[in-house]
PDB file of C-alpha atoms in Angstrom:
ATOM      1  CA  MET A 609      -9.649  21.085 -18.429  1.00 44.00           C
ATOM      2  CA  LYS A 610      -6.363  19.178 -18.221  1.00 42.00           C
ATOM      3  CA  HIS A 611      -4.255  22.300 -18.726  1.00 41.00           C
ATOM      4  CA  ILE A 612      -5.707  23.656 -15.476  1.00 42.00           C
ATOM      5  CA  TYR A 613      -4.253  20.717 -13.631  1.00 41.00           C
ATOM      6  CA  TYR A 614      -0.826  20.901 -15.245  1.00 39.00           C
ATOM      7  CA  ILE A 615      -0.454  24.567 -14.384  1.00 39.00           C
ATOM      8  CA  PHE A 616      -1.511  23.794 -10.845  1.00 45.00           C
ATOM      9  CA  PHE A 617       0.803  20.798 -10.595  1.00 43.00           C
ATOM     10  CA  LEU A 618       3.825  22.753 -11.740  1.00 39.00           C
ATOM     11  CA  SER A 619       3.073  25.355  -9.115  1.00 47.00           C
ATOM     12  CA  LEU A 620       3.405  22.664  -6.459  1.00 47.00           C
ATOM     13  CA  LEU A 621       7.053  22.294  -7.320  1.00 40.00           C
ATOM     14  CA  PHE A 622       7.674  25.900  -6.366  1.00 38.00           C
ATOM     15  CA  LEU A 623       5.098  26.707  -3.704  1.00 44.00           C
ATOM     16  CA  GLN A 624       6.394  25.565  -0.357  1.00 42.00           C
ATOM     17  CA  CYS A 625       4.837  25.780   3.057  1.00 40.00           C
ATOM     18  CA  LYS A 626       6.991  28.275   4.946  1.00 41.00           C
ATOM     19  CA  ASP A 627       7.626  25.793   7.753  1.00 47.00           C
ATOM     20  CA  ALA A 628       7.665  22.662   5.617  1.00 45.00           C
ATOM     21  CA  HIS A 629      11.212  21.652   6.484  1.00 41.00           C
ATOM     22  CA  LYS A 630      10.522  22.215  10.167  1.00 48.00           C
ATOM     23  CA  ILE A 631       7.462  19.956   9.978  1.00 53.00           C
ATOM     24  CA  GLU A 632       9.448  17.089   8.477  1.00 52.00           C
ATOM     25  CA  GLU A 633      12.443  17.546  10.770  1.00 43.00           C
ATOM     26  CA  SER A 634      10.179  17.596  13.813  1.00 47.00           C
ATOM     27  CA  ASN A 635       8.461  14.382  12.771  1.00 51.00           C
ATOM     28  CA  GLN A 636      11.686  12.580  11.931  1.00 48.00           C
ATOM     29  CA  SER A 637      13.423  13.582  15.157  1.00 42.00           C
ATOM     30  CA  SER A 638      10.601  12.076  17.196  1.00 44.00           C
ATOM     31  CA  LEU A 639      11.115   8.649  15.654  1.00 46.00           C
ATOM     32  CA  GLN A 640      12.914   5.879  17.469  1.00 80.00           C
ATOM     33  CA  LEU A 641      14.307   2.746  15.875  1.00 89.00           C
ATOM     34  CA  SER A 642      11.925   1.707  13.086  1.00 94.00           C
ATOM     35  CA  ALA A 643       9.809  -1.413  13.600  1.00 95.00           C
ATOM     36  CA  TRP A 644      11.368  -3.124  10.589  1.00 94.00           C
ATOM     37  CA  GLU A 645      14.844  -2.512  11.996  1.00 95.00           C
ATOM     38  CA  GLN A 646      13.961  -4.489  15.112  1.00 95.00           C
ATOM     39  CA  VAL A 647      12.857  -7.718  13.410  1.00 96.00           C
ATOM     40  CA  ASP A 648      14.522 -10.464  11.413  1.00 97.00           C
ATOM     41  CA  THR A 649      13.559  -9.464   7.892  1.00 96.00           C
ATOM     42  CA  SER A 650      15.054 -12.654   6.442  1.00 96.00           C
ATOM     43  CA  CYS A 651      11.961 -14.537   7.642  1.00 97.00           C
ATOM     44  CA  THR A 652       9.036 -14.986   5.273  1.00 97.00           C
ATOM     45  CA  ILE A 653       6.980 -11.833   4.883  1.00 98.00           C
ATOM     46  CA  GLY A 654       3.980 -13.131   6.856  1.00 98.00           C
ATOM     47  CA  LEU A 655       6.160 -13.701   9.933  1.00 98.00           C
ATOM     48  CA  VAL A 656       7.862 -10.343   9.426  1.00 98.00           C
ATOM     49  CA  ALA A 657       4.455  -8.621   9.331  1.00 98.00           C
ATOM     50  CA  LEU A 658       3.471 -10.236  12.634  1.00 98.00           C
ATOM     51  CA  ASP A 659       6.810  -9.334  14.232  1.00 98.00           C
ATOM     52  CA  MET A 660       6.544  -5.722  13.095  1.00 98.00           C
ATOM     53  CA  GLU A 661       3.001  -5.387  14.436  1.00 98.00           C
ATOM     54  CA  ARG A 662       4.115  -6.915  17.741  1.00 97.00           C
ATOM     55  CA  ILE A 663       6.938  -4.360  17.980  1.00 96.00           C
ATOM     56  CA  ALA A 664       4.370  -1.633  17.213  1.00 97.00           C
ATOM     57  CA  ASN A 665       2.210  -2.762  20.171  1.00 96.00           C
ATOM     58  CA  PHE A 666      -0.524  -4.468  18.185  1.00 96.00           C
ATOM     59  CA  THR A 667      -2.093  -7.482  19.856  1.00 95.00           C
ATOM     60  CA  VAL A 668      -0.278 -10.424  18.266  1.00 96.00           C
ATOM     61  CA  GLU A 669      -0.918 -13.868  19.710  1.00 96.00           C
ATOM     62  CA  VAL A 670       0.707 -17.266  19.263  1.00 97.00           C
ATOM     63  CA  GLY A 671      -2.256 -18.371  17.181  1.00 97.00           C
ATOM     64  CA  GLU A 672      -1.326 -15.950  14.407  1.00 97.00           C
ATOM     65  CA  TYR A 673       2.167 -17.443  14.117  1.00 98.00           C
ATOM     66  CA  LEU A 674       0.682 -20.951  14.136  1.00 97.00           C
ATOM     67  CA  PHE A 675      -1.656 -19.903  11.321  1.00 97.00           C
ATOM     68  CA  ILE A 676       1.333 -19.022   9.115  1.00 97.00           C
ATOM     69  CA  GLU A 677       3.014 -22.314  10.006  1.00 97.00           C
ATOM     70  CA  ASP A 678      -0.155 -24.291   9.233  1.00 96.00           C
ATOM     71  CA  PHE A 679      -0.635 -22.391   5.962  1.00 97.00           C
ATOM     72  CA  ILE A 680       2.876 -23.270   4.805  1.00 97.00           C
ATOM     73  CA  ASN A 681       2.581 -26.902   5.961  1.00 97.00           C
ATOM     74  CA  LEU A 682      -0.711 -27.268   4.101  1.00 96.00           C
ATOM     75  CA  LEU A 683       0.636 -26.004   0.798  1.00 97.00           C
ATOM     76  CA  GLN A 684       4.233 -27.241   0.771  1.00 97.00           C
ATOM     77  CA  PRO A 685       3.449 -30.862  -0.224  1.00 97.00           C
ATOM     78  CA  LEU A 686       0.967 -29.685  -2.881  1.00 97.00           C
ATOM     79  CA  ILE A 687       3.348 -27.453  -4.831  1.00 97.00           C
ATOM     80  CA  PRO A 688       6.172 -29.044  -6.846  1.00 93.00           C
ATOM     81  CA  SER A 689       9.662 -27.589  -6.465  1.00 88.00           C
ATOM     82  CA  LYS A 690      11.102 -26.849  -9.895  1.00 89.00           C
ATOM     83  CA  THR A 691      13.470 -24.439 -11.594  1.00 88.00           C
ATOM     84  CA  ASN A 692      11.028 -23.575 -14.381  1.00 91.00           C
ATOM     85  CA  TYR A 693       7.255 -23.782 -14.577  1.00 94.00           C
ATOM     86  CA  SER A 694       4.970 -23.868 -17.586  1.00 94.00           C
ATOM     87  CA  LYS A 695       2.040 -21.450 -17.712  1.00 95.00           C
ATOM     88  CA  LYS A 696      -0.302 -24.319 -16.909  1.00 95.00           C
ATOM     89  CA  GLU A 697       1.763 -25.257 -13.864  1.00 96.00           C
ATOM     90  CA  ALA A 698       1.957 -21.628 -12.714  1.00 97.00           C
ATOM     91  CA  LEU A 699      -1.816 -21.271 -12.936  1.00 97.00           C
ATOM     92  CA  GLU A 700      -2.331 -24.522 -11.063  1.00 97.00           C
ATOM     93  CA  ILE A 701      -0.072 -23.287  -8.249  1.00 98.00           C
ATOM     94  CA  LEU A 702      -1.904 -19.957  -8.014  1.00 98.00           C
ATOM     95  CA  GLN A 703      -5.228 -21.791  -7.961  1.00 98.00           C
ATOM     96  CA  THR A 704      -3.959 -24.125  -5.238  1.00 98.00           C
ATOM     97  CA  ILE A 705      -2.909 -21.188  -3.066  1.00 98.00           C
ATOM     98  CA  ASP A 706      -6.269 -19.535  -3.692  1.00 97.00           C
ATOM     99  CA  TYR A 707      -8.063 -22.712  -2.598  1.00 96.00           C
ATOM    100  CA  ALA A 708      -6.031 -22.853   0.633  1.00 96.00           C
ATOM    101  CA  ILE A 709      -6.778 -19.213   1.423  1.00 96.00           C
ATOM    102  CA  ARG A 710     -10.486 -19.702   0.746  1.00 93.00           C
ATOM    103  CA  ARG A 711     -10.512 -22.647   3.150  1.00 92.00           C
ATOM    104  CA  MET A 712      -8.978 -20.543   5.909  1.00 92.00           C
ATOM    105  CA  ARG A 713     -10.857 -17.306   5.220  1.00 89.00           C
ATOM    106  CA  THR A 714     -14.259 -16.730   6.815  1.00 87.00           C
ATOM    107  CA  GLN A 715     -14.944 -13.364   5.156  1.00 82.00           C
ATOM    108  CA  GLN A 716     -13.560 -11.259   2.312  1.00 76.00           C
ATOM    109  CA  LEU A 717     -13.300  -7.573   3.240  1.00 73.00           C
ATOM    110  CA  GLU A 718     -12.721  -4.531   1.083  1.00 71.00           C
ATOM    111  CA  TYR A 719     -10.158  -3.171   3.528  1.00 67.00           C
ATOM    112  CA  GLU A 720      -8.694  -4.019   6.935  1.00 68.00           C
ATOM    113  CA  SER A 721      -5.243  -2.705   7.739  1.00 73.00           C
ATOM    114  CA  SER A 722      -4.008  -4.956  10.569  1.00 91.00           C
ATOM    115  CA  PHE A 723      -2.418  -8.203   9.392  1.00 95.00           C
ATOM    116  CA  SER A 724      -2.590  -9.878  12.817  1.00 96.00           C
ATOM    117  CA  THR A 725      -6.249  -8.949  13.339  1.00 94.00           C
ATOM    118  CA  CYS A 726      -7.200 -10.368   9.949  1.00 94.00           C
ATOM    119  CA  ILE A 727      -5.318 -13.601  10.618  1.00 95.00           C
ATOM    120  CA  ARG A 728      -6.873 -13.959  14.076  1.00 95.00           C
ATOM    121  CA  TYR A 729     -10.445 -13.586  12.841  1.00 94.00           C
ATOM    122  CA  ARG A 730      -9.853 -15.056   9.360  1.00 94.00           C
ATOM    123  CA  ILE A 731     -11.157 -11.910   7.656  1.00 93.00           C
ATOM    124  CA  PHE A 732      -8.945 -11.019   4.705  1.00 93.00           C
ATOM    125  CA  ASP A 733      -8.642  -8.112   2.292  1.00 93.00           C
ATOM    126  CA  CYS A 734      -6.485  -7.745  -0.823  1.00 95.00           C
ATOM    127  CA  ASP A 735      -3.331  -6.990   1.199  1.00 95.00           C
ATOM    128  CA  ILE A 736      -3.752  -9.999   3.484  1.00 95.00           C
ATOM    129  CA  ASN A 737      -4.501 -12.326   0.568  1.00 96.00           C
ATOM    130  CA  SER A 738      -1.461 -11.043  -1.312  1.00 97.00           C
ATOM    131  CA  LEU A 739       0.866 -11.274   1.694  1.00 98.00           C
ATOM    132  CA  LEU A 740      -0.169 -14.916   2.123  1.00 98.00           C
ATOM    133  CA  TYR A 741       0.639 -15.643  -1.530  1.00 98.00           C
ATOM    134  CA  LEU A 742       3.986 -13.941  -1.027  1.00 98.00           C
ATOM    135  CA  THR A 743       4.645 -15.875   2.176  1.00 98.00           C
ATOM    136  CA  ILE A 744       4.313 -19.280   0.555  1.00 98.00           C
ATOM    137  CA  GLY A 745       6.046 -17.998  -2.570  1.00 98.00           C
ATOM    138  CA  GLU A 746       9.033 -16.820  -0.563  1.00 98.00           C
ATOM    139  CA  HIS A 747       9.161 -20.070   1.436  1.00 97.00           C
ATOM    140  CA  LEU A 748       9.161 -22.233  -1.700  1.00 97.00           C
ATOM    141  CA  GLY A 749      11.186 -19.901  -3.930  1.00 96.00           C
ATOM    142  CA  LEU A 750       8.332 -19.247  -6.363  1.00 97.00           C
ATOM    143  CA  PRO A 751       8.506 -16.233  -8.736  1.00 97.00           C
ATOM    144  CA  ILE A 752       5.557 -14.446  -7.095  1.00 98.00           C
ATOM    145  CA  TYR A 753       5.769 -10.677  -6.545  1.00 98.00           C
ATOM    146  CA  GLY A 754       3.489  -8.161  -4.890  1.00 98.00           C
ATOM    147  CA  LEU A 755       2.025  -5.237  -6.832  1.00 97.00           C
ATOM    148  CA  VAL A 756       0.320  -2.169  -5.391  1.00 96.00           C
ATOM    149  CA  LEU A 757      -2.245   0.174  -6.894  1.00 94.00           C
ATOM    150  CA  PRO A 758      -4.264   2.990  -5.344  1.00 93.00           C
ATOM    151  CA  LYS A 759      -5.951   1.281  -2.359  1.00 92.00           C
ATOM    152  CA  HIS A 760      -5.343  -2.182  -3.790  1.00 94.00           C
ATOM    153  CA  MET A 761      -2.790  -5.006  -3.877  1.00 96.00           C
ATOM    154  CA  LEU A 762      -2.409  -8.080  -6.077  1.00 98.00           C
ATOM    155  CA  VAL A 763       0.320 -10.514  -7.058  1.00 98.00           C
ATOM    156  CA  LEU A 764       2.289 -11.169 -10.207  1.00 98.00           C
ATOM    157  CA  TRP A 765       3.770 -14.477 -11.309  1.00 98.00           C
ATOM    158  CA  LYS A 766       6.832 -13.415 -13.252  1.00 96.00           C
ATOM    159  CA  ASP A 767       9.540 -15.595 -14.712  1.00 92.00           C
ATOM    160  CA  GLU A 768      11.502 -15.620 -17.930  1.00 86.00           C
ATOM    161  CA  GLY A 769       8.617 -16.814 -20.044  1.00 80.00           C
ATOM    162  CA  GLN A 770       5.506 -15.175 -18.653  1.00 91.00           C
ATOM    163  CA  GLU A 771       3.758 -12.571 -16.558  1.00 96.00           C
ATOM    164  CA  ILE A 772       0.488 -13.544 -14.890  1.00 98.00           C
ATOM    165  CA  TYR A 773      -1.441 -10.792 -13.102  1.00 98.00           C
ATOM    166  CA  TRP A 774      -3.411 -12.579 -10.394  1.00 98.00           C
ATOM    167  CA  GLU A 775      -6.339 -10.951  -8.607  1.00 98.00           C
ATOM    168  CA  THR A 776      -6.181 -12.445  -5.115  1.00 97.00           C
ATOM    169  CA  THR A 777      -9.671 -11.288  -4.107  1.00 95.00           C
ATOM    170  CA  GLU A 778     -11.178 -13.222  -7.020  1.00 95.00           C
ATOM    171  CA  GLY A 779      -8.707 -16.037  -7.562  1.00 96.00           C
ATOM    172  CA  GLN A 780      -8.407 -15.364 -11.276  1.00 97.00           C
ATOM    173  CA  VAL A 781      -6.167 -13.902 -13.961  1.00 98.00           C
ATOM    174  CA  ARG A 782      -6.546 -10.261 -14.935  1.00 97.00           C
ATOM    175  CA  SER A 783      -4.656  -8.292 -17.549  1.00 96.00           C
ATOM    176  CA  LYS A 784      -2.340  -5.377 -16.919  1.00 94.00           C
ATOM    177  CA  GLU A 785      -4.659  -3.265 -19.084  1.00 94.00           C
ATOM    178  CA  PHE A 786      -7.558  -4.105 -16.766  1.00 96.00           C
ATOM    179  CA  TYR A 787      -5.738  -2.539 -13.819  1.00 94.00           C
ATOM    180  CA  LEU A 788      -4.498   0.464 -15.786  1.00 92.00           C
ATOM    181  CA  GLU A 789      -8.057   1.317 -16.782  1.00 90.00           C
ATOM    182  CA  LYS A 790      -9.755   0.510 -13.475  1.00 91.00           C
ATOM    183  CA  TYR A 791      -7.355   2.527 -11.328  1.00 88.00           C
ATOM    184  CA  GLY A 792      -6.705   5.389 -13.722  1.00 82.00           C
ATOM    185  CA  ILE A 793      -3.012   4.634 -14.183  1.00 84.00           C
ATOM    186  CA  GLU A 794      -1.356   5.886 -17.343  1.00 76.00           C
ATOM    187  CA  ASP A 795       0.807   3.209 -18.936  1.00 63.00           C
ATOM    188  CA  GLN A 796       3.942   5.337 -18.564  1.00 57.00           C
ATOM    189  CA  GLN A 797       3.278   5.542 -14.815  1.00 64.00           C
ATOM    190  CA  SER A 798       3.212   1.770 -14.326  1.00 63.00           C
ATOM    191  CA  GLY A 799       6.430   0.531 -12.775  1.00 63.00           C
ATOM    192  CA  LYS A 800       7.050   3.927 -11.176  1.00 69.00           C
ATOM    193  CA  ASN A 801       6.385   5.114  -7.631  1.00 81.00           C
ATOM    194  CA  MET A 802       5.611   1.478  -6.670  1.00 88.00           C
ATOM    195  CA  LEU A 803       2.478   1.390  -8.858  1.00 91.00           C
ATOM    196  CA  LEU A 804       2.312  -1.948 -10.719  1.00 92.00           C
ATOM    197  CA  SER A 805       6.007  -2.436  -9.975  1.00 92.00           C
ATOM    198  CA  SER A 806       7.326  -5.792  -8.738  1.00 95.00           C
ATOM    199  CA  LEU A 807       7.872  -5.169  -5.046  1.00 97.00           C
ATOM    200  CA  THR A 808      11.136  -5.983  -3.330  1.00 97.00           C
ATOM    201  CA  LYS A 809      11.310  -7.198   0.277  1.00 97.00           C
ATOM    202  CA  LYS A 810      12.121  -3.628   1.298  1.00 97.00           C
ATOM    203  CA  ASP A 811       9.029  -2.394  -0.540  1.00 97.00           C
ATOM    204  CA  LEU A 812       6.903  -4.958   1.293  1.00 98.00           C
ATOM    205  CA  LEU A 813       8.236  -3.658   4.598  1.00 98.00           C
ATOM    206  CA  ALA A 814       6.984  -0.241   3.483  1.00 98.00           C
ATOM    207  CA  VAL A 815       3.539  -1.728   2.775  1.00 97.00           C
ATOM    208  CA  ILE A 816       3.420  -3.293   6.253  1.00 97.00           C
ATOM    209  CA  SER A 817       4.564  -0.046   7.898  1.00 97.00           C
ATOM    210  CA  PHE A 818       1.942   1.887   5.957  1.00 97.00           C
ATOM    211  CA  ASN A 819      -0.792  -0.528   7.020  1.00 96.00           C
ATOM    212  CA  MET A 820       0.247  -0.152  10.661  1.00 97.00           C
ATOM    213  CA  GLY A 821       0.085   3.622  10.350  1.00 97.00           C
ATOM    214  CA  LYS A 822      -3.307   3.417   8.682  1.00 96.00           C
ATOM    215  CA  ALA A 823      -4.621   1.089  11.401  1.00 95.00           C
ATOM    216  CA  TYR A 824      -3.591   3.547  14.116  1.00 96.00           C
ATOM    217  CA  ALA A 825      -4.999   6.483  12.144  1.00 96.00           C
ATOM    218  CA  ASP A 826      -8.342   4.696  11.753  1.00 94.00           C
ATOM    219  CA  LYS A 827      -8.452   4.261  15.539  1.00 94.00           C
ATOM    220  CA  GLY A 828      -7.774   7.972  16.083  1.00 96.00           C
ATOM    221  CA  ILE A 829      -4.307   7.296  17.548  1.00 97.00           C
ATOM    222  CA  PHE A 830      -2.739   9.955  15.386  1.00 98.00           C
ATOM    223  CA  GLU A 831       0.794  10.123  16.785  1.00 97.00           C
ATOM    224  CA  GLU A 832       1.372   6.437  16.073  1.00 97.00           C
ATOM    225  CA  GLY A 833      -0.370   6.780  12.732  1.00 97.00           C
ATOM    226  CA  ILE A 834       2.125   9.450  11.721  1.00 98.00           C
ATOM    227  CA  ARG A 835       5.057   7.499  13.119  1.00 97.00           C
ATOM    228  CA  TYR A 836       4.512   4.311  11.157  1.00 97.00           C
ATOM    229  CA  SER A 837       3.448   6.129   8.005  1.00 98.00           C
ATOM    230  CA  LEU A 838       6.749   8.002   8.139  1.00 97.00           C
ATOM    231  CA  GLU A 839       8.578   4.701   8.583  1.00 97.00           C
ATOM    232  CA  ALA A 840       7.003   3.629   5.295  1.00 97.00           C
ATOM    233  CA  THR A 841       8.377   6.759   3.607  1.00 97.00           C
ATOM    234  CA  GLU A 842      11.864   5.931   4.885  1.00 96.00           C
ATOM    235  CA  LEU A 843      11.676   2.728   2.875  1.00 97.00           C
ATOM    236  CA  ARG A 844       9.991   4.208  -0.239  1.00 95.00           C
ATOM    237  CA  LYS A 845      10.122   7.977  -0.481  1.00 95.00           C
ATOM    238  CA  ASP A 846       8.253   7.977  -3.815  1.00 95.00           C
ATOM    239  CA  TRP A 847       5.110   6.096  -2.700  1.00 96.00           C
ATOM    240  CA  TYR A 848       2.167   8.433  -2.300  1.00 96.00           C
ATOM    241  CA  SER A 849      -0.021   6.449   0.113  1.00 96.00           C
ATOM    242  CA  PRO A 850       1.830   7.112   3.413  1.00 98.00           C
ATOM    243  CA  TYR A 851       1.987  10.860   2.663  1.00 98.00           C
ATOM    244  CA  SER A 852      -1.727  10.843   1.881  1.00 97.00           C
ATOM    245  CA  THR A 853      -2.508   9.157   5.198  1.00 97.00           C
ATOM    246  CA  ILE A 854      -0.406  11.675   7.114  1.00 98.00           C
ATOM    247  CA  ALA A 855      -2.123  14.548   5.326  1.00 98.00           C
ATOM    248  CA  THR A 856      -5.524  13.173   6.334  1.00 98.00           C
ATOM    249  CA  ILE A 857      -4.362  12.750   9.927  1.00 98.00           C
ATOM    250  CA  TYR A 858      -3.311  16.389  10.070  1.00 98.00           C
ATOM    251  CA  GLN A 859      -6.658  17.414   8.598  1.00 98.00           C
ATOM    252  CA  ASN A 860      -8.381  15.497  11.392  1.00 97.00           C
ATOM    253  CA  MET A 861      -6.084  17.259  13.865  1.00 97.00           C
ATOM    254  CA  GLU A 862      -7.039  20.593  12.247  1.00 97.00           C
ATOM    255  CA  LEU A 863      -3.427  21.468  11.398  1.00 98.00           C
ATOM    256  CA  PRO A 864      -3.746  22.904   7.881  1.00 97.00           C
ATOM    257  CA  GLU A 865      -0.071  23.759   7.257  1.00 97.00           C
ATOM    258  CA  ASN A 866       1.010  20.211   8.067  1.00 98.00           C
ATOM    259  CA  ALA A 867      -1.853  18.800   6.013  1.00 98.00           C
ATOM    260  CA  LEU A 868      -0.875  21.017   3.090  1.00 97.00           C
ATOM    261  CA  TYR A 869       2.746  19.898   3.241  1.00 98.00           C
ATOM    262  CA  TYR A 870       1.985  16.185   3.152  1.00 98.00           C
ATOM    263  CA  SER A 871      -0.858  16.402   0.649  1.00 97.00           C
ATOM    264  CA  ARG A 872       1.568  18.197  -1.665  1.00 96.00           C
ATOM    265  CA  LYS A 873       4.133  15.411  -1.244  1.00 96.00           C
ATOM    266  CA  ALA A 874       1.486  12.779  -2.005  1.00 96.00           C
ATOM    267  CA  ILE A 875       0.357  14.547  -5.177  1.00 93.00           C
ATOM    268  CA  GLN A 876       3.929  15.003  -6.355  1.00 93.00           C
ATOM    269  CA  CYS A 877       4.309  11.208  -6.137  1.00 92.00           C
ATOM    270  CA  PHE A 878       0.936  10.417  -7.731  1.00 91.00           C
ATOM    271  CA  ARG A 879      -0.979  13.287  -9.260  1.00 88.00           C
ATOM    272  CA  ARG A 880      -4.298  11.404  -9.289  1.00 88.00           C
ATOM    273  CA  ASP A 881      -4.480  11.010  -5.518  1.00 91.00           C
ATOM    274  CA  VAL A 882      -7.937  12.524  -5.181  1.00 91.00           C
ATOM    275  CA  GLU A 883      -8.023  12.310  -1.379  1.00 94.00           C
ATOM    276  CA  SER A 884      -4.881  14.451  -1.088  1.00 95.00           C
ATOM    277  CA  HIS A 885      -6.406  16.992  -3.461  1.00 94.00           C
ATOM    278  CA  ARG A 886      -9.398  17.238  -1.142  1.00 94.00           C
ATOM    279  CA  VAL A 887      -7.166  17.647   1.914  1.00 96.00           C
ATOM    280  CA  MET A 888      -5.136  20.292   0.107  1.00 96.00           C
ATOM    281  CA  ALA A 889      -8.279  22.207  -0.866  1.00 95.00           C
ATOM    282  CA  TRP A 890      -9.406  22.118   2.775  1.00 96.00           C
ATOM    283  CA  ALA A 891      -6.016  23.332   3.996  1.00 96.00           C
ATOM    284  CA  TYR A 892      -5.896  26.249   1.560  1.00 96.00           C
ATOM    285  CA  THR A 893      -9.455  27.216   2.492  1.00 95.00           C
ATOM    286  CA  VAL A 894      -8.690  27.184   6.229  1.00 96.00           C
ATOM    287  CA  LEU A 895      -5.520  29.191   5.637  1.00 96.00           C
ATOM    288  CA  GLY A 896      -7.491  31.808   3.704  1.00 95.00           C
ATOM    289  CA  CYS A 897      -5.811  31.029   0.378  1.00 94.00           C
ATOM    290  CA  ASP A 898      -9.008  31.104  -1.670  1.00 92.00           C
ATOM    291  CA  THR A 899      -7.366  31.354  -5.095  1.00 92.00           C
ATOM    292  CA  GLU A 900      -5.205  28.288  -4.434  1.00 92.00           C
ATOM    293  CA  ALA A 901      -8.186  26.383  -3.035  1.00 91.00           C
ATOM    294  CA  GLU A 902     -10.177  27.153  -6.177  1.00 90.00           C
ATOM    295  CA  GLU A 903      -7.368  25.827  -8.380  1.00 90.00           C
ATOM    296  CA  VAL A 904      -7.325  22.579  -6.416  1.00 90.00           C
ATOM    297  CA  PHE A 905     -11.092  22.187  -6.771  1.00 85.00           C
ATOM    298  CA  LYS A 906     -10.744  22.717 -10.532  1.00 82.00           C
ATOM    299  CA  SER A 907      -8.024  20.080 -10.738  1.00 79.00           C
ATOM    300  CA  LEU A 908     -10.296  17.628  -8.913  1.00 74.00           C
ATOM    301  CA  SER A 909     -12.753  17.685 -11.810  1.00 65.00           C
ATOM    302  CA  VAL A 910      -9.911  16.456 -14.031  1.00 56.00           C
ATOM    303  CA  GLU A 911      -8.406  13.878 -11.697  1.00 52.00           C
ATOM    304  CA  ALA A 912     -11.438  12.442  -9.917  1.00 49.00           C
ATOM    305  CA  TRP A 913     -12.075   9.856 -12.624  1.00 42.00           C
ATOM    306  CA  GLY A 914      -8.847   8.138 -11.627  1.00 44.00           C
ATOM    307  CA  ALA A 915     -10.181   7.335  -8.146  1.00 43.00           C
ATOM    308  CA  ARG A 916     -12.779   4.834  -9.305  1.00 35.00           C
TER     309      ARG A 916
END
């Protein structure tokens, strides 16, 4: 079955929506100054996330900023400042951060896209947990990095002597192999297209922009959903998730050519994006391209296992 997919995937490199360039140019021209360009990105990532959501017209209150301040003040005296840490010390620090988050969290969610909303109501998902680890890590100069997977985020403690993959929703160590298997990532794909790659500050801005776009999309505010998803692609053009969100938005708007264009871009970044395959199949069907739609459906039988 895999050869069906590879033939189909190669065809994506050559098949182009006739107005694809017009779609992208139209979207880009409608953008104003990006949210991340209007904030002080030298601040810790938790404060940057709040500032970006405020710029994007999310409801952000003083209490959310005070939460970040209290979180840092709680942990700062508990974490020693050193140049090098042993594995035991690194694990103790990660466990201490986990304990602080558990104290402040009232509920663990599978997914909630708005950082400020989660902080306000103390309901956290993997992204919020991870951004809090990264906030204290950045403040104290700890070697903690964010990692993204399909619909998931975790953190990595990485210094010269060790790599510790830390599952923030569980507060425990997991192996790299665990994530490769669970999320259907081939080992040669890890470290590429943001998947299991240590995220830079710029990459984290892309994650925040993506989450803002997803939050607007979930509310049915499609124009803003597209806007902030595109801002994420400005920061990381090779990350599939923002393209996938835009494709789904256009499907909901019943614009098959636009949906086809962005689902194709998502799949070119990550070929196991099952949701974009489904959007693409819908778009081809609506456009009357039955042969192409059938090929996409066939490829789904090969790739669907990676969406577990």
